[in-house]
Each structure stands twice: as structure tokens, then as C-alpha cells.
PDB file of C-alpha atoms in Angstrom:
ATOM      1  CA  MET W  43     -14.166  72.488 -21.882  1.00  0.00           C
ATOM      2  CA  SER W  44     -16.114  69.276 -21.223  1.00  0.00           C
ATOM      3  CA  ALA W  45     -16.349  67.531 -17.944  1.00  0.00           C
ATOM      4  CA  LEU W  46     -14.108  64.484 -17.304  1.00  0.00           C
ATOM      5  CA  LEU W  47     -15.928  63.571 -14.104  1.00  0.00           C
ATOM      6  CA  SER W  48     -19.471  64.238 -12.998  1.00  0.00           C
ATOM      7  CA  LEU W  49     -21.287  63.078  -9.825  1.00  0.00           C
ATOM      8  CA  GLU W  50     -25.006  63.778  -9.528  1.00  0.00           C
ATOM      9  CA  ASN W  51     -27.473  63.185  -6.703  1.00  0.00           C
ATOM     10  CA  ILE W  52     -25.080  60.879  -4.904  1.00  0.00           C
ATOM     11  CA  ARG W  53     -26.085  59.100  -1.695  1.00  0.00           C
ATOM     12  CA  PHE W  54     -23.897  56.410  -0.112  1.00  0.00           C
ATOM     13  CA  GLY W  55     -23.668  54.926   3.329  1.00  0.00           C
ATOM     14  CA  TRP W  56     -21.903  51.915   4.834  1.00  0.00           C
ATOM     15  CA  ASP W  57     -25.146  51.061   6.613  1.00  0.00           C
ATOM     16  CA  ALA W  58     -28.723  52.143   6.421  1.00  0.00           C
ATOM     17  CA  GLN W  59     -28.482  54.595   9.268  1.00  0.00           C
ATOM     18  CA  LYS W  60     -26.215  57.290   7.954  1.00  0.00           C
ATOM     19  CA  ASN W  61     -24.976  58.754   4.663  1.00  0.00           C
ATOM     20  CA  VAL W  62     -21.197  58.963   4.427  1.00  0.00           C
ATOM     21  CA  LEU W  63     -21.673  60.807   1.170  1.00  0.00           C
ATOM     22  CA  ASP W  64     -24.490  63.251   0.199  1.00  0.00           C
ATOM     23  CA  ILE W  65     -23.414  65.057  -3.003  1.00  0.00           C
ATOM     24  CA  GLN W  66     -25.920  66.938  -5.126  1.00  0.00           C
ATOM     25  CA  ALA W  67     -23.475  67.755  -7.863  1.00  0.00           C
ATOM     26  CA  PHE W  68     -19.720  67.781  -8.421  1.00  0.00           C
ATOM     27  CA  ALA W  69     -17.776  67.901 -11.657  1.00  0.00           C
ATOM     28  CA  ILE W  70     -14.209  68.426 -12.784  1.00  0.00           C
ATOM     29  CA  GLU W  71     -13.054  69.341 -16.305  1.00  0.00           C
ATOM     30  CA  LYS W  72     -10.281  67.684 -18.391  1.00  0.00           C
ATOM     31  CA  GLN W  73      -6.620  68.559 -18.059  1.00  0.00           C
ATOM     32  CA  GLN W  74      -6.966  70.647 -14.893  1.00  0.00           C
ATOM     33  CA  HIS W  75      -5.363  70.425 -11.440  1.00  0.00           C
ATOM     34  CA  HIS W  76      -7.890  69.925  -8.612  1.00  0.00           C
ATOM     35  CA  PHE W  77      -7.339  69.840  -4.887  1.00  0.00           C
ATOM     36  CA  ILE W  78      -9.882  68.423  -2.459  1.00  0.00           C
ATOM     37  CA  MET W  79      -9.210  68.976   1.286  1.00  0.00           C
ATOM     38  CA  GLY W  80     -10.907  67.896   4.451  1.00  0.00           C
ATOM     39  CA  PRO W  81     -10.251  66.332   7.844  1.00  0.00           C
ATOM     40  CA  SER W  82     -10.180  62.602   8.512  1.00  0.00           C
ATOM     41  CA  GLY W  83     -13.571  61.055   8.556  1.00  0.00           C
ATOM     42  CA  CYS W  84     -15.251  63.523   6.090  1.00  0.00           C
ATOM     43  CA  GLY W  85     -15.617  61.000   3.264  1.00  0.00           C
ATOM     44  CA  LYS W  86     -12.501  61.603   1.125  1.00  0.00           C
ATOM     45  CA  SER W  87     -11.538  57.919   0.672  1.00  0.00           C
ATOM     46  CA  THR W  88     -15.127  56.867   0.070  1.00  0.00           C
ATOM     47  CA  LEU W  89     -15.437  59.565  -2.644  1.00  0.00           C
ATOM     48  CA  LEU W  90     -12.324  58.297  -4.326  1.00  0.00           C
ATOM     49  CA  ASN W  91     -13.529  54.797  -4.239  1.00  0.00           C
ATOM     50  CA  LEU W  92     -16.774  56.009  -5.948  1.00  0.00           C
ATOM     51  CA  ILE W  93     -14.847  57.895  -8.608  1.00  0.00           C
ATOM     52  CA  GLY W  94     -12.663  54.880  -9.366  1.00  0.00           C
ATOM     53  CA  GLY W  95     -15.733  52.538  -9.515  1.00  0.00           C
ATOM     54  CA  VAL W  96     -14.461  50.395  -6.594  1.00  0.00           C
ATOM     55  CA  ILE W  97     -17.841  50.917  -4.972  1.00  0.00           C
ATOM     56  CA  LYS W  98     -21.338  52.044  -6.237  1.00  0.00           C
ATOM     57  CA  PRO W  99     -23.637  54.615  -4.659  1.00  0.00           C
ATOM     58  CA  GLN W 100     -27.021  53.588  -3.294  1.00  0.00           C
ATOM     59  CA  GLN W 101     -28.368  56.585  -5.320  1.00  0.00           C
ATOM     60  CA  GLY W 102     -27.121  58.792  -8.144  1.00  0.00           C
ATOM     61  CA  SER W 103     -24.622  58.566 -11.103  1.00  0.00           C
ATOM     62  CA  VAL W 104     -20.856  58.780 -11.391  1.00  0.00           C
ATOM     63  CA  THR W 105     -19.722  59.498 -15.026  1.00  0.00           C
ATOM     64  CA  LEU W 106     -16.074  59.134 -15.830  1.00  0.00           C
ATOM     65  CA  ASN W 107     -14.798  60.128 -19.232  1.00  0.00           C
ATOM     66  CA  GLY W 108     -18.222  59.595 -20.752  1.00  0.00           C
ATOM     67  CA  VAL W 109     -19.011  56.271 -18.995  1.00  0.00           C
ATOM     68  CA  ASP W 110     -21.647  55.963 -16.324  1.00  0.00           C
ATOM     69  CA  LEU W 111     -19.941  53.703 -13.692  1.00  0.00           C
ATOM     70  CA  THR W 112     -23.193  53.062 -11.885  1.00  0.00           C
ATOM     71  CA  ARG W 113     -24.636  51.245 -14.932  1.00  0.00           C
ATOM     72  CA  GLN W 114     -21.610  48.935 -15.237  1.00  0.00           C
ATOM     73  CA  LYS W 115     -20.928  45.574 -13.607  1.00  0.00           C
ATOM     74  CA  ALA W 116     -17.972  45.111 -11.419  1.00  0.00           C
ATOM     75  CA  ALA W 117     -15.750  43.645 -14.170  1.00  0.00           C
ATOM     76  CA  GLU W 118     -16.737  46.408 -16.497  1.00  0.00           C
ATOM     77  CA  ARG W 119     -15.918  49.110 -13.795  1.00  0.00           C
ATOM     78  CA  ASP W 120     -12.504  47.364 -13.322  1.00  0.00           C
ATOM     79  CA  LYS W 121     -11.718  47.844 -16.975  1.00  0.00           C
ATOM     80  CA  THR W 122     -12.884  51.347 -17.024  1.00  0.00           C
ATOM     81  CA  ARG W 123     -10.764  52.105 -14.044  1.00  0.00           C
ATOM     82  CA  ALA W 124      -7.638  50.421 -15.445  1.00  0.00           C
ATOM     83  CA  ASP W 125      -8.062  52.447 -18.701  1.00  0.00           C
ATOM     84  CA  ASN W 126      -8.818  55.839 -17.260  1.00  0.00           C
ATOM     85  CA  VAL W 127      -7.494  56.205 -13.763  1.00  0.00           C
ATOM     86  CA  GLY W 128      -3.866  56.200 -12.287  1.00  0.00           C
ATOM     87  CA  PHE W 129      -3.666  56.006  -8.501  1.00  0.00           C
ATOM     88  CA  ILE W 130      -0.943  57.357  -6.323  1.00  0.00           C
ATOM     89  CA  PHE W 131      -1.648  55.878  -2.811  1.00  0.00           C
ATOM     90  CA  GLN W 132      -0.603  57.199   0.512  1.00  0.00           C
ATOM     91  CA  GLN W 133       1.377  54.035   1.175  1.00  0.00           C
ATOM     92  CA  PHE W 134       2.388  53.806  -2.570  1.00  0.00           C
ATOM     93  CA  ASN W 135       1.371  50.160  -2.857  1.00  0.00           C
ATOM     94  CA  LEU W 136       4.405  49.129  -4.896  1.00  0.00           C
ATOM     95  CA  VAL W 137       5.168  45.515  -5.330  1.00  0.00           C
ATOM     96  CA  PRO W 138       8.290  45.368  -3.155  1.00  0.00           C
ATOM     97  CA  TYR W 139      10.224  42.568  -4.972  1.00  0.00           C
ATOM     98  CA  LEU W 140       9.755  44.095  -8.496  1.00  0.00           C
ATOM     99  CA  ASN W 141      12.169  46.775  -9.684  1.00  0.00           C
ATOM    100  CA  ALA W 142      11.165  50.287 -10.639  1.00  0.00           C
ATOM    101  CA  TYR W 143      10.652  49.423 -14.305  1.00  0.00           C
ATOM    102  CA  GLU W 144       8.460  46.484 -13.475  1.00  0.00           C
ATOM    103  CA  ASN W 145       6.326  48.456 -11.123  1.00  0.00           C
ATOM    104  CA  VAL W 146       5.868  51.280 -13.536  1.00  0.00           C
ATOM    105  CA  LEU W 147       4.840  48.955 -16.327  1.00  0.00           C
ATOM    106  CA  LEU W 148       2.167  47.159 -14.288  1.00  0.00           C
ATOM    107  CA  PRO W 149      -0.784  49.387 -15.462  1.00  0.00           C
ATOM    108  CA  CYS W 150       0.094  48.439 -19.198  1.00  0.00           C
ATOM    109  CA  GLN W 151      -0.463  44.769 -18.259  1.00  0.00           C
ATOM    110  CA  PHE W 152      -3.957  45.491 -17.073  1.00  0.00           C
ATOM    111  CA  SER W 153      -4.962  48.094 -19.724  1.00  0.00           C
ATOM    112  CA  LYS W 154      -4.369  47.486 -23.450  1.00  0.00           C
ATOM    113  CA  GLN W 155      -5.381  51.123 -24.006  1.00  0.00           C
ATOM    114  CA  ARG W 156      -2.708  52.508 -21.690  1.00  0.00           C
ATOM    115  CA  ALA W 157      -0.134  50.075 -23.220  1.00  0.00           C
ATOM    116  CA  ASN W 158      -1.030  51.329 -26.679  1.00  0.00           C
ATOM    117  CA  ASN W 159      -0.860  55.006 -25.425  1.00  0.00           C
ATOM    118  CA  ALA W 160       2.719  54.282 -24.099  1.00  0.00           C
ATOM    119  CA  ILE W 161       3.784  52.694 -27.291  1.00  0.00           C
ATOM    120  CA  THR W 162       2.418  55.575 -29.389  1.00  0.00           C
ATOM    121  CA  ALA W 163       4.013  58.097 -27.257  1.00  0.00           C
ATOM    122  CA  SER W 164       7.466  56.551 -26.910  1.00  0.00           C
ATOM    123  CA  GLY W 165       7.792  53.668 -29.247  1.00  0.00           C
ATOM    124  CA  SER W 166       7.530  51.067 -26.526  1.00  0.00           C
ATOM    125  CA  ALA W 167       6.089  50.769 -22.985  1.00  0.00           C
ATOM    126  CA  ARG W 168       9.572  50.328 -21.595  1.00  0.00           C
ATOM    127  CA  SER W 169      10.757  53.517 -23.242  1.00  0.00           C
ATOM    128  CA  ALA W 170       7.693  55.321 -21.784  1.00  0.00           C
ATOM    129  CA  ALA W 171       8.581  54.041 -18.347  1.00  0.00           C
ATOM    130  CA  ASP W 172      12.159  55.191 -18.791  1.00  0.00           C
ATOM    131  CA  THR W 173      10.968  58.679 -19.875  1.00  0.00           C
ATOM    132  CA  LEU W 174       8.725  58.988 -16.784  1.00  0.00           C
ATOM    133  CA  LEU W 175      11.319  57.728 -14.385  1.00  0.00           C
ATOM    134  CA  SER W 176      13.934  60.032 -15.931  1.00  0.00           C
ATOM    135  CA  GLY W 177      11.509  62.970 -15.438  1.00  0.00           C
ATOM    136  CA  PHE W 178      10.905  62.201 -11.759  1.00  0.00           C
ATOM    137  CA  PHE W 179      14.611  61.525 -11.139  1.00  0.00           C
ATOM    138  CA  ALA W 180      16.259  64.511 -12.913  1.00  0.00           C
ATOM    139  CA  SER W 181      19.362  63.935 -10.817  1.00  0.00           C
ATOM    140  CA  ASN W 182      20.715  61.327  -8.324  1.00  0.00           C
ATOM    141  CA  ALA W 183      18.658  58.612  -9.838  1.00  0.00           C
ATOM    142  CA  PRO W 184      18.874  55.173  -8.104  1.00  0.00           C
ATOM    143  CA  ASP W 185      19.426  51.829  -9.773  1.00  0.00           C
ATOM    144  CA  PHE W 186      15.995  51.265 -11.410  1.00  0.00           C
ATOM    145  CA  ASN W 187      16.806  47.562 -11.757  1.00  0.00           C
ATOM    146  CA  LYS W 188      16.892  46.750  -8.073  1.00  0.00           C
ATOM    147  CA  PRO W 189      13.782  45.876  -5.961  1.00  0.00           C
ATOM    148  CA  VAL W 190      11.852  48.984  -4.983  1.00  0.00           C
ATOM    149  CA  ALA W 191      11.939  47.813  -1.333  1.00  0.00           C
ATOM    150  CA  LYS W 192      15.598  48.891  -1.432  1.00  0.00           C
ATOM    151  CA  LEU W 193      14.720  52.488  -2.406  1.00  0.00           C
ATOM    152  CA  SER W 194      14.063  55.398   0.052  1.00  0.00           C
ATOM    153  CA  VAL W 195      10.558  56.493   0.766  1.00  0.00           C
ATOM    154  CA  GLY W 196      10.996  59.506  -1.489  1.00  0.00           C
ATOM    155  CA  GLN W 197      12.245  57.439  -4.291  1.00  0.00           C
ATOM    156  CA  GLN W 198       9.423  54.901  -3.900  1.00  0.00           C
ATOM    157  CA  GLN W 199       7.037  57.844  -4.011  1.00  0.00           C
ATOM    158  CA  ARG W 200       8.373  58.916  -7.454  1.00  0.00           C
ATOM    159  CA  VAL W 201       8.200  55.377  -8.793  1.00  0.00           C
ATOM    160  CA  ALA W 202       4.517  55.238  -7.668  1.00  0.00           C
ATOM    161  CA  ALA W 203       3.847  58.546  -9.444  1.00  0.00           C
ATOM    162  CA  ALA W 204       5.453  57.260 -12.649  1.00  0.00           C
ATOM    163  CA  ARG W 205       3.291  54.153 -12.426  1.00  0.00           C
ATOM    164  CA  ALA W 206       0.111  56.155 -12.175  1.00  0.00           C
ATOM    165  CA  LEU W 207       1.011  58.360 -15.183  1.00  0.00           C
ATOM    166  CA  ILE W 208       2.130  55.708 -17.609  1.00  0.00           C
ATOM    167  CA  GLY W 209      -0.113  55.367 -20.658  1.00  0.00           C
ATOM    168  CA  SER W 210      -1.655  58.801 -20.164  1.00  0.00           C
ATOM    169  CA  PRO W 211      -4.735  57.971 -18.126  1.00  0.00           C
ATOM    170  CA  ALA W 212      -7.473  60.509 -18.246  1.00  0.00           C
ATOM    171  CA  LEU W 213      -7.399  60.993 -14.426  1.00  0.00           C
ATOM    172  CA  ILE W 214      -4.665  60.843 -11.877  1.00  0.00           C
ATOM    173  CA  ILE W 215      -5.858  60.453  -8.313  1.00  0.00           C
ATOM    174  CA  ALA W 216      -3.369  61.274  -5.596  1.00  0.00           C
ATOM    175  CA  ASP W 217      -4.499  60.198  -2.104  1.00  0.00           C
ATOM    176  CA  GLU W 218      -2.208  62.081   0.344  1.00  0.00           C
ATOM    177  CA  PRO W 219       0.986  60.749  -1.156  1.00  0.00           C
ATOM    178  CA  THR W 220       3.265  63.389   0.389  1.00  0.00           C
ATOM    179  CA  SER W 221       2.560  62.782   4.094  1.00  0.00           C
ATOM    180  CA  ALA W 222       5.893  61.023   4.604  1.00  0.00           C
ATOM    181  CA  LEU W 223       8.016  63.765   2.980  1.00  0.00           C
ATOM    182  CA  ASP W 224       9.625  66.917   4.430  1.00  0.00           C
ATOM    183  CA  HIS W 225       8.618  70.356   3.015  1.00  0.00           C
ATOM    184  CA  ASP W 226      11.314  70.658   0.418  1.00  0.00           C
ATOM    185  CA  ASN W 227      10.848  67.183  -0.961  1.00  0.00           C
ATOM    186  CA  ARG W 228       7.025  67.764  -1.012  1.00  0.00           C
ATOM    187  CA  LYS W 229       7.455  70.956  -2.986  1.00  0.00           C
ATOM    188  CA  ARG W 230       9.742  69.327  -5.581  1.00  0.00           C
ATOM    189  CA  PHE W 231       7.557  66.244  -5.866  1.00  0.00           C
ATOM    190  CA  MET W 232       4.319  68.350  -6.476  1.00  0.00           C
ATOM    191  CA  SER W 233       6.249  70.387  -9.128  1.00  0.00           C
ATOM    192  CA  LEU W 234       7.218  67.233 -10.884  1.00  0.00           C
ATOM    193  CA  LEU W 235       3.803  65.618 -10.660  1.00  0.00           C
ATOM    194  CA  MET W 236       2.021  68.606 -12.081  1.00  0.00           C
ATOM    195  CA  GLU W 237       4.608  68.927 -14.922  1.00  0.00           C
ATOM    196  CA  GLU W 238       4.277  65.241 -15.842  1.00  0.00           C
ATOM    197  CA  ALA W 239       0.418  65.369 -15.596  1.00  0.00           C
ATOM    198  CA  ASP W 240       0.450  68.245 -18.007  1.00  0.00           C
ATOM    199  CA  ARG W 241       2.786  66.463 -20.357  1.00  0.00           C
ATOM    200  CA  GLN W 242       0.532  63.280 -20.283  1.00  0.00           C
ATOM    201  CA  GLN W 243      -2.523  65.512 -20.754  1.00  0.00           C
ATOM    202  CA  SER W 244      -4.050  63.953 -17.620  1.00  0.00           C
ATOM    203  CA  THR W 245      -6.305  65.591 -15.118  1.00  0.00           C
ATOM    204  CA  LEU W 246      -4.884  65.620 -11.571  1.00  0.00           C
ATOM    205  CA  LEU W 247      -7.118  65.187  -8.554  1.00  0.00           C
ATOM    206  CA  PHE W 248      -5.104  65.503  -5.360  1.00  0.00           C
ATOM    207  CA  VAL W 249      -6.671  64.796  -1.913  1.00  0.00           C
ATOM    208  CA  SER W 250      -5.289  65.823   1.424  1.00  0.00           C
ATOM    209  CA  HIS W 251      -6.196  66.969   4.911  1.00  0.00           C
ATOM    210  CA  ASP W 252      -3.363  69.569   4.737  1.00  0.00           C
ATOM    211  CA  PRO W 253      -4.567  72.987   3.528  1.00  0.00           C
ATOM    212  CA  THR W 254      -0.887  74.105   2.816  1.00  0.00           C
ATOM    213  CA  MET W 255      -0.788  71.735  -0.135  1.00  0.00           C
ATOM    214  CA  ALA W 256      -3.498  73.755  -2.000  1.00  0.00           C
ATOM    215  CA  ASP W 257      -1.285  76.682  -3.139  1.00  0.00           C
ATOM    216  CA  PRO W 258      -0.214  75.363  -6.607  1.00  0.00           C
ATOM    217  CA  PHE W 259      -3.776  74.140  -7.605  1.00  0.00           C
ATOM    218  CA  SER W 260      -6.042  76.072 -10.004  1.00  0.00           C
ATOM    219  CA  LYS W 261      -9.149  74.447  -8.500  1.00  0.00           C
ATOM    220  CA  VAL W 262      -9.583  74.019  -4.714  1.00  0.00           C
ATOM    221  CA  HIS W 263     -12.565  72.279  -3.082  1.00  0.00           C
ATOM    222  CA  ARG W 264     -13.449  71.645   0.535  1.00  0.00           C
ATOM    223  CA  MET W 265     -15.187  68.346   1.274  1.00  0.00           C
ATOM    224  CA  SER W 266     -17.746  70.246   3.376  1.00  0.00           C
ATOM    225  CA  ASP W 267     -18.810  72.068   0.174  1.00  0.00           C
ATOM    226  CA  ILE W 268     -18.967  68.918  -1.934  1.00  0.00           C
ATOM    227  CA  ASN W 269     -20.375  66.543   0.664  1.00  0.00           C
ATOM    228  CA  GLN W 270     -23.395  67.712   2.626  1.00  0.00           C
ATOM    229  CA  SER W 271     -22.766  64.962   5.286  1.00  0.00           C
ATOM    230  CA  ALA W 272     -19.115  66.068   5.858  1.00  0.00           C
ATOM    231  CA  PRO W 273     -18.326  68.057   8.988  1.00  0.00           C
ATOM    232  CA  ALA W 274     -17.686  71.736   8.372  1.00  0.00           C
TER     233      ALA W 274
END
């Protein structure tokens, strides 16, 4: 199985005095579930920004789905990210005045590739959004036509996950999105997220400081093993 993501000889620091990231090699393969854990301050967010092409390392290469992000200009990296990466943020980052459908469909406005994927899979992008929302809300679904600001935290989280998955991006990055949920809701959400990632044939990269979240993952990594600058 070929690598979806590969980092080699990475050095990155926010100033000249210290490397936040010092990674000799790290790779993940396609259509797998990966979990990265580590405490605050170990470089997790910086690593995700490198993987998504938001920032570039001072040294080394980041290859995502066959594209070396370090050789691209900022606008090119933005397009590569829009086509290949779906993000689930800790604070969800939904547009509060848009409804659930409008939020889920946003990636299709920025990526023609993902819009075409959604149309191919479901006949239309709106149908793809409806399928994803129905999957995440198997029962007790809210009114998807009202602003997401009126939804509960757990409901907003599921909308954010559907937005990340629409259009079958190659990589789903989940950055501690379950911190506001209780145990039962976290377990249910993780099950749904993995099921939908498999259905979309997307790789899931889940990042958290909580080691109890690692159980359902086939691949588990500690930041201290990935990043030589991270505290053990």
C-alpha cells in the first residue's frame, strides 16, 4: 500500500533559536486510521499545519498524495489542501449564520475536485451533504435548515465532521474535536467518524492529548517518537 503522506528530514522553528519540529521520517498509508497523541506544547498543531501546507518547514519535504508541498507557492498549497484535506477543528469553525447544509457544502465551493467527487457519488453535492448528515444523525436529527449556532455542541460537531468528509478528500485531519463531549457521545462520534471515513475511502489522522482515545485506531503514534524535539 502506497503512502498518502510522507515527511522527511523536517526542521521547523518559529524562531532561529529552537526547533519546534525535528522529524527524520514519518509516513502514513492510504485508507488507514492513525492516532497521534502528545501533551500540549509538543508540536501537534504545528505538525498539522505543515501537513496541510499552511506553513512550510525551514528544511525537508512534505509530500501529500504525490505532491511535494514544500515546492509549491502559497496559492498552490491552498488548492492542494482544499482538494485533499478535510479538517475537523477542536472549536469546529462552522459559519454560525449558515445552516447545516450550507456549512457542509462549503468545501465544494473551494474545490472543484471535491464537488465533482460528491456529484459522482450522489448525483449532486446537496445529495452528498444529505447522505453525510443522515449518517451522522441516524436518529433525533435536528432541523438542518436552521443556523448551526442554534444547534447543540454535539450536533455542531457532527456537522463539522460531515463538512470535512464531503467530496471524499484523501485525508481527514481531526484536531481534538471530542474535548467538549462526554464519554458516551465521544464513543458514538468516533464510531460514526470511522465508518464514514471508510465509506469515503479517506485516511483518518486523529490528534489528541488523551491516550484513552487511541483504542479504536489501527495505528498509534506518540509525538515524542515522531518529533525529536518533543518532550517524552
